[in-house]
PDB file of C-alpha atoms in Angstrom:
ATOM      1  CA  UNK A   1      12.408  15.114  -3.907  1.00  0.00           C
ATOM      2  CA  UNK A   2      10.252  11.956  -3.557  1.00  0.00           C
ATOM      3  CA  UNK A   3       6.702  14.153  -1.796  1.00  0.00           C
ATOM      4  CA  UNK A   4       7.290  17.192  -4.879  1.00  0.00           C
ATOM      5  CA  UNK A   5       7.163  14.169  -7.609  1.00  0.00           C
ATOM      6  CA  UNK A   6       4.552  12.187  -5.893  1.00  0.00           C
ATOM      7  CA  UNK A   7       2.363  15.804  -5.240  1.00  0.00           C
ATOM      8  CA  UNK A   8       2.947  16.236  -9.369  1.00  0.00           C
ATOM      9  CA  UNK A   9       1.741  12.774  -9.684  1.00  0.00           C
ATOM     10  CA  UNK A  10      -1.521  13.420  -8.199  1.00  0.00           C
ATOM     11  CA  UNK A  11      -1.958  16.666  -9.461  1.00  0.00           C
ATOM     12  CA  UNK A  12      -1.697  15.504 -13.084  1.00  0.00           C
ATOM     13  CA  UNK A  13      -4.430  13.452 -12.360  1.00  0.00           C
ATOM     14  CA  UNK A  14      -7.046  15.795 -11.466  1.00  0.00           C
ATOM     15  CA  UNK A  15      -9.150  15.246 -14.784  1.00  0.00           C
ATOM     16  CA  UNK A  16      -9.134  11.375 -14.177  1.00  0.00           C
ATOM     17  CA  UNK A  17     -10.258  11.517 -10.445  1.00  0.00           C
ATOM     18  CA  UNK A  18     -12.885  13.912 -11.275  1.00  0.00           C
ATOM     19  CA  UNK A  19     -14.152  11.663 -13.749  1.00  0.00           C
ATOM     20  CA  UNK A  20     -14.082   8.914 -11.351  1.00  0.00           C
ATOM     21  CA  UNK A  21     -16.156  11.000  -8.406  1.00  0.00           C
ATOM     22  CA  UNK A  22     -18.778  12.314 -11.903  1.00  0.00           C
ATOM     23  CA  UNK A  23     -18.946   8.133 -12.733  1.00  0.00           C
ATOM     24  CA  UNK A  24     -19.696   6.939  -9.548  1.00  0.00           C
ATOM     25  CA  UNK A  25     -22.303  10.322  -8.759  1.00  0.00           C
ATOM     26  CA  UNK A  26     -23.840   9.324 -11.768  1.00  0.00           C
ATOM     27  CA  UNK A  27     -24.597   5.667 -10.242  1.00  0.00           C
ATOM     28  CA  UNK A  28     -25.817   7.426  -7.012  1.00  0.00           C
ATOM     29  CA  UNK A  29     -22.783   5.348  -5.279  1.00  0.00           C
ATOM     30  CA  UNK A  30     -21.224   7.376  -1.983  1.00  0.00           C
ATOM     31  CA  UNK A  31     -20.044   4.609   0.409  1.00  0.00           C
ATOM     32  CA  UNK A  32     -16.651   4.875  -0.116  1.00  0.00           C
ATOM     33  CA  UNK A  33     -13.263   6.723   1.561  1.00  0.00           C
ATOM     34  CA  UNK A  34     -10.210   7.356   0.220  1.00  0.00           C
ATOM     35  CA  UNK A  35      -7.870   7.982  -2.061  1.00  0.00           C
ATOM     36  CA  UNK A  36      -4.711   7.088  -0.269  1.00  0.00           C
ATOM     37  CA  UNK A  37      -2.280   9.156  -0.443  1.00  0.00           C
ATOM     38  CA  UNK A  38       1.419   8.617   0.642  1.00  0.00           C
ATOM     39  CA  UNK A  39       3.669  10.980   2.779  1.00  0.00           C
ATOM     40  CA  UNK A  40       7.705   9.899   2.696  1.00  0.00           C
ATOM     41  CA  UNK A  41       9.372  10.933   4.960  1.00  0.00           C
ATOM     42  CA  UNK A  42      12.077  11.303   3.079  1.00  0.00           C
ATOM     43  CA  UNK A  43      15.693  11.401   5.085  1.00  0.00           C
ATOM     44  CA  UNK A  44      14.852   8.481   6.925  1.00  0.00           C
ATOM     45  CA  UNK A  45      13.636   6.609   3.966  1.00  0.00           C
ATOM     46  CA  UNK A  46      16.740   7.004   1.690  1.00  0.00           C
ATOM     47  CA  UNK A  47      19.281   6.115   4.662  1.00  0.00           C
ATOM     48  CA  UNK A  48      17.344   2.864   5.208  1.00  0.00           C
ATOM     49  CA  UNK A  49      19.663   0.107   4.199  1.00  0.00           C
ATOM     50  CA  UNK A  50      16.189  -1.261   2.037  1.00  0.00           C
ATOM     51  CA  UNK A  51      14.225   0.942   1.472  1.00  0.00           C
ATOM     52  CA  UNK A  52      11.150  -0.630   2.042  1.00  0.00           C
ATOM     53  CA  UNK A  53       6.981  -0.006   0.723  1.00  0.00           C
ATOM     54  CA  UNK A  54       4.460  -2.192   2.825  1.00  0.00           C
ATOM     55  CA  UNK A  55       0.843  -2.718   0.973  1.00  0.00           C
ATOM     56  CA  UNK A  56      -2.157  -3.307   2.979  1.00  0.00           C
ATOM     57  CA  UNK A  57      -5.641  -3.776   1.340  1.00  0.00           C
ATOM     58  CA  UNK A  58      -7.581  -1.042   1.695  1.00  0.00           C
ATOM     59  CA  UNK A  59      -8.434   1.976   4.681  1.00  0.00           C
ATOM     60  CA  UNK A  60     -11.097   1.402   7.235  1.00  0.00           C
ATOM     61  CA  UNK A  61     -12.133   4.655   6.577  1.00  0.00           C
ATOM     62  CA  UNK A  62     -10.373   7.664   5.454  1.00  0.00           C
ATOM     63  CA  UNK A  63     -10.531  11.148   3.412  1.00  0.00           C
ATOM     64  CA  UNK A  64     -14.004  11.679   1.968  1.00  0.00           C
ATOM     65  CA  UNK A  65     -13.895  15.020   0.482  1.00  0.00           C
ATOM     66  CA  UNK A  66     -14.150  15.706  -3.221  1.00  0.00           C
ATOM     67  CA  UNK A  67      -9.968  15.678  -4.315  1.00  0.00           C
ATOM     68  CA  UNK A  68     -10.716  18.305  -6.969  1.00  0.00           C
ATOM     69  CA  UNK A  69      -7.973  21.193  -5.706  1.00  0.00           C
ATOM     70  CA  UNK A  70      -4.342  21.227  -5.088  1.00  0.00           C
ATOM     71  CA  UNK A  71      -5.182  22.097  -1.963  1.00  0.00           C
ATOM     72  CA  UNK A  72      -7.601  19.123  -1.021  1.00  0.00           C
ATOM     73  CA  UNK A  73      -4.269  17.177  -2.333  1.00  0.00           C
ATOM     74  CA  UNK A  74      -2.032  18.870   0.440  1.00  0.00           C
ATOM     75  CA  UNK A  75      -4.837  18.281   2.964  1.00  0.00           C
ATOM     76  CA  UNK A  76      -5.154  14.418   2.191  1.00  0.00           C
ATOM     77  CA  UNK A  77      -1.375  13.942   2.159  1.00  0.00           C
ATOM     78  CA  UNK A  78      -1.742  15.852   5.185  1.00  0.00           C
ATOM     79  CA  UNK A  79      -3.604  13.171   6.871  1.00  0.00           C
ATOM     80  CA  UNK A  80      -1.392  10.449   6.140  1.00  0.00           C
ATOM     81  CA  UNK A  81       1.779  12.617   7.419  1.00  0.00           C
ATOM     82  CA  UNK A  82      -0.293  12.980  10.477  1.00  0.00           C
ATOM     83  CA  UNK A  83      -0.771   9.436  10.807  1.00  0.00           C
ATOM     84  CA  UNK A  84       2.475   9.106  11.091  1.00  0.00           C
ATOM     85  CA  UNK A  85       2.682   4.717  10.835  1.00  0.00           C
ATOM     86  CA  UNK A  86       1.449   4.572  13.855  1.00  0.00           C
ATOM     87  CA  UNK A  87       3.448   2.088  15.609  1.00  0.00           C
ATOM     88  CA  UNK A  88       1.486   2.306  18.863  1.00  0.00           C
ATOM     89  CA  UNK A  89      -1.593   1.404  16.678  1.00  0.00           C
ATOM     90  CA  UNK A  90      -3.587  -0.991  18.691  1.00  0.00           C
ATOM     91  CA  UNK A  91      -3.242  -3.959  15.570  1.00  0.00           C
ATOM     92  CA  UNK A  92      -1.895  -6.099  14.081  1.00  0.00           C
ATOM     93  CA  UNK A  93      -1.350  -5.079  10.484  1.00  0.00           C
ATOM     94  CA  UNK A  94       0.910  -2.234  12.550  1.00  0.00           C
ATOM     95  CA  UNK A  95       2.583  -4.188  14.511  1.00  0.00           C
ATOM     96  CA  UNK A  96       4.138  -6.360  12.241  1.00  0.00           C
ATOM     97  CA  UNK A  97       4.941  -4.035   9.652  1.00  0.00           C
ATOM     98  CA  UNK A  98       7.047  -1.953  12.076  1.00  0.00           C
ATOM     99  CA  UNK A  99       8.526  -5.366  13.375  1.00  0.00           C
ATOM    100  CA  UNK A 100       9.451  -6.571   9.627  1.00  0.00           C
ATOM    101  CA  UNK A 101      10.904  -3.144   9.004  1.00  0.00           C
ATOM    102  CA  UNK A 102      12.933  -3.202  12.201  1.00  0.00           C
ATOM    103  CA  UNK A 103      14.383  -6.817  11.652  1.00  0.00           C
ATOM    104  CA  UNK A 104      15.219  -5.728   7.771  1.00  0.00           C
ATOM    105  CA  UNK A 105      16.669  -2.652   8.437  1.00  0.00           C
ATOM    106  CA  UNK A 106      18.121  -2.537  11.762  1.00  0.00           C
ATOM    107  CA  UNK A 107      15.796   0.521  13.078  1.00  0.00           C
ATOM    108  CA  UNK A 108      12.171   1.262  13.228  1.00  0.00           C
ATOM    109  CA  UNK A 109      11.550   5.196  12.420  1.00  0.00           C
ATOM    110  CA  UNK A 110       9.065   6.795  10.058  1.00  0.00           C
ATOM    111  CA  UNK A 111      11.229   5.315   7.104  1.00  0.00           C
ATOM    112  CA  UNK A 112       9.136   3.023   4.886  1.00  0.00           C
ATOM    113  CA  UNK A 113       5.860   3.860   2.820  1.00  0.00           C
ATOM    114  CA  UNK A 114       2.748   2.642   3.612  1.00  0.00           C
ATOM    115  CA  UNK A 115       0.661   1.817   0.624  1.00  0.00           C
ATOM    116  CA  UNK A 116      -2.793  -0.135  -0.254  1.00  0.00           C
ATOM    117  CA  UNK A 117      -3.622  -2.206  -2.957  1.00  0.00           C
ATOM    118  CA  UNK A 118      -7.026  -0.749  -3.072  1.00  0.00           C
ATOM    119  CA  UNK A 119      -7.011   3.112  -2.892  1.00  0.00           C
ATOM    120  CA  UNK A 120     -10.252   3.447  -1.658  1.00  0.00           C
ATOM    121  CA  UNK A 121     -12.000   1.489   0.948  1.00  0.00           C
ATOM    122  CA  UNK A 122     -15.509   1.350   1.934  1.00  0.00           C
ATOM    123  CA  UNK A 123     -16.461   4.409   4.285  1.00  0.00           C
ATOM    124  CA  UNK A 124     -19.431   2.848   6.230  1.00  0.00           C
ATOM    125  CA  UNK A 125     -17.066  -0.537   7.453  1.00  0.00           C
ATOM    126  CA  UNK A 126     -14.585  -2.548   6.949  1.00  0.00           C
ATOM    127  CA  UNK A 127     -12.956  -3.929   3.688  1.00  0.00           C
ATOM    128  CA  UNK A 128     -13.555  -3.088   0.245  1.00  0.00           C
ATOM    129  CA  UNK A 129     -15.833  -0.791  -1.177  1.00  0.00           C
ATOM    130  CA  UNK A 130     -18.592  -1.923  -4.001  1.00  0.00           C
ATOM    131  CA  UNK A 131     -17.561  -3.371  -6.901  1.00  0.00           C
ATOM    132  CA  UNK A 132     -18.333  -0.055  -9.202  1.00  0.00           C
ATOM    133  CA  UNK A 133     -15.420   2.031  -7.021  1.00  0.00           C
ATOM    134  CA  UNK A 134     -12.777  -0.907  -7.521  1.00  0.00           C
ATOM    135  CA  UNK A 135     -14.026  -0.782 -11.214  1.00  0.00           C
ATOM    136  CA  UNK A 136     -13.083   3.049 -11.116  1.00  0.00           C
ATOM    137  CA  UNK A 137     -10.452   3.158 -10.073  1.00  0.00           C
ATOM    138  CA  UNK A 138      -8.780   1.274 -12.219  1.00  0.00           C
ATOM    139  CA  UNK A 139     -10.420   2.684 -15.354  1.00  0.00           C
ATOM    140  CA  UNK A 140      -9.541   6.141 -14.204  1.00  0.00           C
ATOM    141  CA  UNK A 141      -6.919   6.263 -10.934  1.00  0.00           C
ATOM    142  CA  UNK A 142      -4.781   3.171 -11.367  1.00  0.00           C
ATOM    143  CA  UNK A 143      -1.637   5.218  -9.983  1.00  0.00           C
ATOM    144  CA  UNK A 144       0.646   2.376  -8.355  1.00  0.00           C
ATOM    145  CA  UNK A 145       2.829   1.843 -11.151  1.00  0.00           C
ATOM    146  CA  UNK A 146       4.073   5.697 -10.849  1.00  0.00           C
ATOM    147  CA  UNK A 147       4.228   5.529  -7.389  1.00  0.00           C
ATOM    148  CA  UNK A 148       6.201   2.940  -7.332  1.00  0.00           C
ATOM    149  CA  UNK A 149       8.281   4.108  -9.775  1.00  0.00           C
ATOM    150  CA  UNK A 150       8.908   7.233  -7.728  1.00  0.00           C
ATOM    151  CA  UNK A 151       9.445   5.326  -4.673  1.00  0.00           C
ATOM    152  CA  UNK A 152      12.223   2.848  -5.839  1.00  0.00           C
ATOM    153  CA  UNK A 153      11.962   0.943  -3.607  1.00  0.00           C
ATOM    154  CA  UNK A 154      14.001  -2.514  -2.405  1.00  0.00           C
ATOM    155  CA  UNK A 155      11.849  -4.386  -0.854  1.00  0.00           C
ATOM    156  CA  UNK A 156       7.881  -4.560  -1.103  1.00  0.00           C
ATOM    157  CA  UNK A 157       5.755  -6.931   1.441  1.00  0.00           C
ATOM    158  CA  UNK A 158       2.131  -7.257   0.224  1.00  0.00           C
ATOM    159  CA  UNK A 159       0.566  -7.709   3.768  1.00  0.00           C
ATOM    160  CA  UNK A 160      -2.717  -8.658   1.454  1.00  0.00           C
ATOM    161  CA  UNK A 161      -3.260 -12.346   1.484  1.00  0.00           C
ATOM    162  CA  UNK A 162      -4.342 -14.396  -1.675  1.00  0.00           C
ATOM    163  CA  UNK A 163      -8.067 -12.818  -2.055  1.00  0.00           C
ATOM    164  CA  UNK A 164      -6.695  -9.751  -3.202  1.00  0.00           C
ATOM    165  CA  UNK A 165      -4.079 -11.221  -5.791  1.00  0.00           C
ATOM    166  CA  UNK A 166      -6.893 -10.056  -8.723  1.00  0.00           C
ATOM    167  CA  UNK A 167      -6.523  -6.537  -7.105  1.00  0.00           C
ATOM    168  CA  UNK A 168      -2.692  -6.797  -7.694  1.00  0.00           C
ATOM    169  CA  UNK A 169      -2.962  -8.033 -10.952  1.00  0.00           C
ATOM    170  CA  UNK A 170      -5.902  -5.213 -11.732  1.00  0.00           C
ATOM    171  CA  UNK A 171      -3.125  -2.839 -11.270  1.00  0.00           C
ATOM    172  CA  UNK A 172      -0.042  -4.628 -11.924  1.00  0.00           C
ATOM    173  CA  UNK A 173      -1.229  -6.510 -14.891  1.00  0.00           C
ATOM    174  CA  UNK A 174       2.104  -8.093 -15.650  1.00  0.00           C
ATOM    175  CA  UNK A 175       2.581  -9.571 -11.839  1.00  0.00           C
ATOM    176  CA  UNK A 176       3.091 -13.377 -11.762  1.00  0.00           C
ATOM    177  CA  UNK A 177       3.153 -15.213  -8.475  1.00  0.00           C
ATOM    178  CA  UNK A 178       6.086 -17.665  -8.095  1.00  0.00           C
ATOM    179  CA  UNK A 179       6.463 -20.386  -5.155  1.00  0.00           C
ATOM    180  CA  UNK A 180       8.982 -19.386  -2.731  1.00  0.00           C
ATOM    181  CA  UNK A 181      10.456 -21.021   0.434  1.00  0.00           C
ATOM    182  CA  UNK A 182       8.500 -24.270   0.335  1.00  0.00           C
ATOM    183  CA  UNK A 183       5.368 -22.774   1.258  1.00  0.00           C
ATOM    184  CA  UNK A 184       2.113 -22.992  -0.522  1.00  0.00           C
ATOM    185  CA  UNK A 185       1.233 -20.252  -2.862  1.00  0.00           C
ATOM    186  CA  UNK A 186      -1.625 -18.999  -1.078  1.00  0.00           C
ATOM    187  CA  UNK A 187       0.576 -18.606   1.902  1.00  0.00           C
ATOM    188  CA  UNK A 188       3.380 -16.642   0.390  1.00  0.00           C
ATOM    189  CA  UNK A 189       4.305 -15.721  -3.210  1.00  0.00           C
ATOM    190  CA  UNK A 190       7.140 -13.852  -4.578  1.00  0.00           C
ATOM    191  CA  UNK A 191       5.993 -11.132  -7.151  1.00  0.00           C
ATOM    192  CA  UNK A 192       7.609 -10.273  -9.787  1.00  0.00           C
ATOM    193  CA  UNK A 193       6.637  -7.563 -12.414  1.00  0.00           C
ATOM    194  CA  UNK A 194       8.676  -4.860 -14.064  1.00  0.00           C
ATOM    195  CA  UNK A 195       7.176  -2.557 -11.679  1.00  0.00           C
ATOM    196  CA  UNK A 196       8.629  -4.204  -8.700  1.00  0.00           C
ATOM    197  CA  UNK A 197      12.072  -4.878  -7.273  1.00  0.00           C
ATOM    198  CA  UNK A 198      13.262  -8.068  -6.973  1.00  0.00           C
ATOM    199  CA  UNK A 199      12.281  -8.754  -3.347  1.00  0.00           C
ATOM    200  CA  UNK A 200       8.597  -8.616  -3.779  1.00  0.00           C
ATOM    201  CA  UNK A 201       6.244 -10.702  -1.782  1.00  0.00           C
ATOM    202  CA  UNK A 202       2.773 -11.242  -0.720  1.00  0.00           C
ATOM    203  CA  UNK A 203       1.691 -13.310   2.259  1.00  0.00           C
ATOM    204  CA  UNK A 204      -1.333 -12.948   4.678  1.00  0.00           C
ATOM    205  CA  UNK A 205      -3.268 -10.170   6.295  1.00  0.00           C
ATOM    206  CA  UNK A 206      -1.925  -9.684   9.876  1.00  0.00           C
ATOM    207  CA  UNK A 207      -5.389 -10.160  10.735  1.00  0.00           C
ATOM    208  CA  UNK A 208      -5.455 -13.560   9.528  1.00  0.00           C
ATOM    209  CA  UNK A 209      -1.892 -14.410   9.940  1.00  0.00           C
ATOM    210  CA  UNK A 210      -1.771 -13.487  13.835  1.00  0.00           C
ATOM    211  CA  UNK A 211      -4.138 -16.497  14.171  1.00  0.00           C
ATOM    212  CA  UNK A 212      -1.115 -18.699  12.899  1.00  0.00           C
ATOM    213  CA  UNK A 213       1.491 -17.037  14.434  1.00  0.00           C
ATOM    214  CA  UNK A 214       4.042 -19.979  14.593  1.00  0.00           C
ATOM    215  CA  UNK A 215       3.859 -20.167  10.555  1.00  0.00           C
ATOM    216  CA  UNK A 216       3.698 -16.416  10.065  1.00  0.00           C
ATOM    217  CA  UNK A 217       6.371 -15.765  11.442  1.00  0.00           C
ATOM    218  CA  UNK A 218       8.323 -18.302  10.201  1.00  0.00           C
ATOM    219  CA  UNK A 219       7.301 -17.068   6.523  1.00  0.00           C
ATOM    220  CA  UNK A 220       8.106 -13.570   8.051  1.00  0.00           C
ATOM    221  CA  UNK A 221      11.575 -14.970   8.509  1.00  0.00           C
ATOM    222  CA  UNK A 222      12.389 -16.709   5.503  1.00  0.00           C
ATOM    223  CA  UNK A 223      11.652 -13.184   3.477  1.00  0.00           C
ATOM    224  CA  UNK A 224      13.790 -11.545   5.645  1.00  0.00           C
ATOM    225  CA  UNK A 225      16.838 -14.484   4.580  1.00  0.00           C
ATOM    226  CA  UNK A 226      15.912 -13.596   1.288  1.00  0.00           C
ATOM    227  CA  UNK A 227      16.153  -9.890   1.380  1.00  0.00           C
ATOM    228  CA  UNK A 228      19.431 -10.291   3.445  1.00  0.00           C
ATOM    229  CA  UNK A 229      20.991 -11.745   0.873  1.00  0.00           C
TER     230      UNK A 229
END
């Protein structure tokens, strides 16, 4: 019943996004989209052999109404289930998630989670929002402990690169980043927290790591050893 608790999550929260949308109105501050929030589709998740949560950093756009209703709930998780992870999605933050998934678990269906580290993302481009919304949202709408703990999941892959290890740590305050695999920290880090399972990681952006294919996928591989084991 992983969409009923995650619904319940959100709903309980209704007070603290409100006063997160009455903050920011108060500061005249619009530009920004989101939140994010997850559709599982459940079956295919559970029979994964890791069941597996992929972070990117924020939406380039996304749901801009008010999230003051149960119903504008249904309607945002709405969006996301009609997303569907995309895996015809012309880039590259798609195409290797559904890759990684694929090599990990032996098939490639609607059957990890897609979250981001940031919630909301800035609605007029690309990347984050102001610093007031990130501010927010942790003050009022830091949710990614409960989700994950809902989700139990195996395996989480922060596609986020090193610039957004303060985000992580905003909302995961207990996170420490550990060498792994000979690489240099800023290229990938094993995360471990008492939020998150055991075969945690963060390396770069697709965006950034396409450039460098040779070594991303290389540091693609070595997480997959790990998880394998």
């Amino acid at each position: 019943m992983i969409n009923k608790q995650l619904f319940h999550l959100y709903a309980s929260r209704m007070q603290d996004i409100n006063a997160l949308y009455a903050d920011l109105d108060s500061k005249d501050i619009k530009d920004y989209a989101g939140p994010l929030l997850p559709y599982c589709w459940e079956e295919q998740y559970l029979k994964s052999k890791h069941r597996l949560v992929v972070f990117g950093q924020e939406t380039n756009g996304w749901y801009c109404d008010y999230m003051n209703s149960e119903e504008e709930i249904r309607k945002n998780i709405q969006m996301y289930k009609y997303f569907s992870l995309v895996a015809e999605y012309n880039s590259p933050f798609w195409q290797y998630a559904h890759w990684f998934n694929k090599e990990l678990n032996g098939f490639d269906e609607q059957n990890f989670v897609w979250l981001n580290i940031n919630k909301f993302g800035s609605d007029s481009g690309v990347g984050r929002p102001e610093q007031a919304v990130l501010d927010d949202e942790v003050r009022f709408y830091n949710l990614l402990a409960d989700e994950l703990s809902v989700l139990k999941p195996d395996v989480c892959l922060f596609f986020t690169g090193p610039n957004y290890d303060q985000d992580i740590l905003r909302k995961l305050p207990d996170v420490t980043f550990h060498e792994f695999g000979g690489f240099g920290l800023r290229e990938v880090a094993r995360l471990s927290s008492k939020h998150l399972p055991r075969h945690s990681y963060r390396t770069y952006h697709p965006g950034y790591g396409n450039r460098i294919s040779n070594s991303y996928l290389r540091m693609l591989d070595a997480i997959l050893d790990d998880c394998k084991r």
